[in-house]
Amino acid sequence: MHRFPRLLTAALGVFALAVAAVAAPGQGRAQIFNPETFTLDNGLQVVVVTNRRAPIVTQMLWYKVGSADEPIQKAGIAHILEHMMFKGTEKHPDGEFSDIVARNGGRENAFTSYDYTGYYQTVAKDRLGLIMELEADRMENLELQPEDVKTERQVVMEERAQRVETNPSGKLSEMANASLFLHHPYGTPIIGWKQTLETVSADDMQAFYERWYAPNNAVLVIAGDVTAEEVRPLAEKYYGPIPKAEVPDRDRIAEPKQNAPRRVELESSRVRQPSLSIRYLAPSYNTADDAVTPYALQLLSEVLGGGPTSRLYERLVVEDAVAVSAGSWYSPSSVDTTDFGFYISPRPDIDLAKAEQALRAEIETLLSEGVTKQEVANAIDRLRADAVYAQDDVNTAPRVIGQSLVTGRTVEDIEAWPQRISEVTPEQVEAAAKQVLDPDSSVTAVLKPEPTS
């Protein structure tokens, strides 16, 4: 096993949802993180968020490359490279990076998603220069030894076996995703397939590293007890000397029009609690035909599935008592088309088919009767509360800002979020629901216990 837990999925959507309203409709423009930003001569964008709650800082470096940018024959290479970034450079070999961070009382981790790869450390304020020197060194000088690549390739294959091949939920999710995206690389698992992982070589890794890891293809976010005035000389000292490179455009294949609903089912003796999800193709900030729809879909998801006061929970879990859990999800922060989904898990005395029927009935009710003004207002209030809590965590600002900037948004977009979400009307939420909840662009995934007799 790798020595660090991995955030392998695009789970950062929760942080996108946490960038919420802090001003009511009609009020002046509110600010969320009040970041300061500047760009070095080599193209590295630097964002600084001052947070005085504790004498610590977080450095988070985001590269604009993820698994959707891989050659299809080498699926999984972006994630293996994330592992290899901890192997070392000539100056800091043999895993010394992590040892130095630990000796200085810091915490670190990394993550790979479809659209980005990130690395971060949290340390005491006076250690910021140290971790910036370490991160800058491996941006330029990573050493990729064939034996290390072979070892990490095996580690990832074991990780895949644990997360997917011996995990019914992981298997089903992989099949559902592959069925939702017929042609786009979002249908290929971030961790790759066993047969593609087996082909990844040190030369492949070196080419991928040189192609994408450059200061002008990265965003550096520093958050904590520090100012931009303090960060700028450190960024210029450690990252400034790294030359910019020619980075290719992200050449993504468009998802074709879909013409029929799909259904995938998996039965396993490992399953104790049955569950069902319905996912639909949905526009992201980048692919929506208009500027309002992604905001309307965020509110729709909050109305339907935003916790124990949401419509699905109240109807299906509390009032009708057919489910132990029910809700929805949506994150607009993808480079390309994303998904909008529902999930339900039935009570032990309720058949899964009955639970599915109840969930589909709620979707039909939504499409025929819409949402109320009060539901939308309550959703905005809940997101506003989430935003207040999010600002307490020094790691939230770099996650939200980094994810937004590497997927095509701007600092101005982030700071304008409260105003834009506050301007969405119930009619726009209903229009977004009718646009997205098209059965022909959906996949239903069913997870069942294996019959015992």
C-alpha angles and dihedrals in degrees: 000000000000113000094241132058112245131225094212103163134070088257093139089095088094088065091050088055089048091062089091145157118295095169130057121233111284095026122113122271111294125210123224110191102355092219126188117215139189136166126228121227089257091059100258108145112217124197123188125196116186114216116169098185093107135006093254137102135207122211114198120180116194125195120202093233132090141156092292088066095056126107103259090234089059099045109166097032094115090058094045089051089054087058092046092055087075094055096081152237133258089269095044108024134171101029093310090139093070094040091055092049091049094046088054093053095255135140125218143176143155139218140200125204137166094273107025148018122216142188127193145176133187117205142151112291094253091058095060094101090052096055092042089055091050095048093046090050094057093044088067110018109040112150115216110197116189092231091052091049090051091050095048091044088058091046090055092047089054089047089052091050090052098043100038119005096052095031116081092198091051092048093050094046090052092051093045092051092048088051094048095051105047097179110359119097091242083082091065114083116252090230091053131227123293092246094049093046089054091060099051110114135185089256091054089049093049092050092049092047093050092045098054113014105087134122092247089057095051142075121211117204120189118188132175141049095355141087133225088248089060095042099049098070091046092050091048091048098049107024099025097077093055108102121234117246138207105267119190124234115261100261103201126176115234119239110245124232111281123222110185140036117250132208130198123187132188129188121194139167087226092065116095100162117046118218142175135204133188116201128186131193108256136180122258125211087273100047103037116115090225136025096244103056098075090052092046091051091052089055092045090055091048093049092050104034112007100125137293095329094052123112098252094047094047094046103037103029104030109024105029095026094212097125142043090207137009135164148120141251140206135161120182096195101102129115090229138018114323135188141261115208148184129203136190136177116194128229113259092256094048124085114236091234090058091049090050090050090052092049093049090048089056090051090051091048090051092052094046101038103024127203131304129242089242093054091052093046091050091049091054090049092052092050089048090056091049089053092053091053092043091060090061093066115078090209097055099071095053090047095050096041095043095048091048097048097047092050096053106274128120135226087251090056091053094048092045092054096099093053094045096047091046091057095056113111129210088247090058091049089053092047091051091050092052091048096051107032095077112145091212089065096047142098124202115205120197126192117192138173113251112257111258096212 
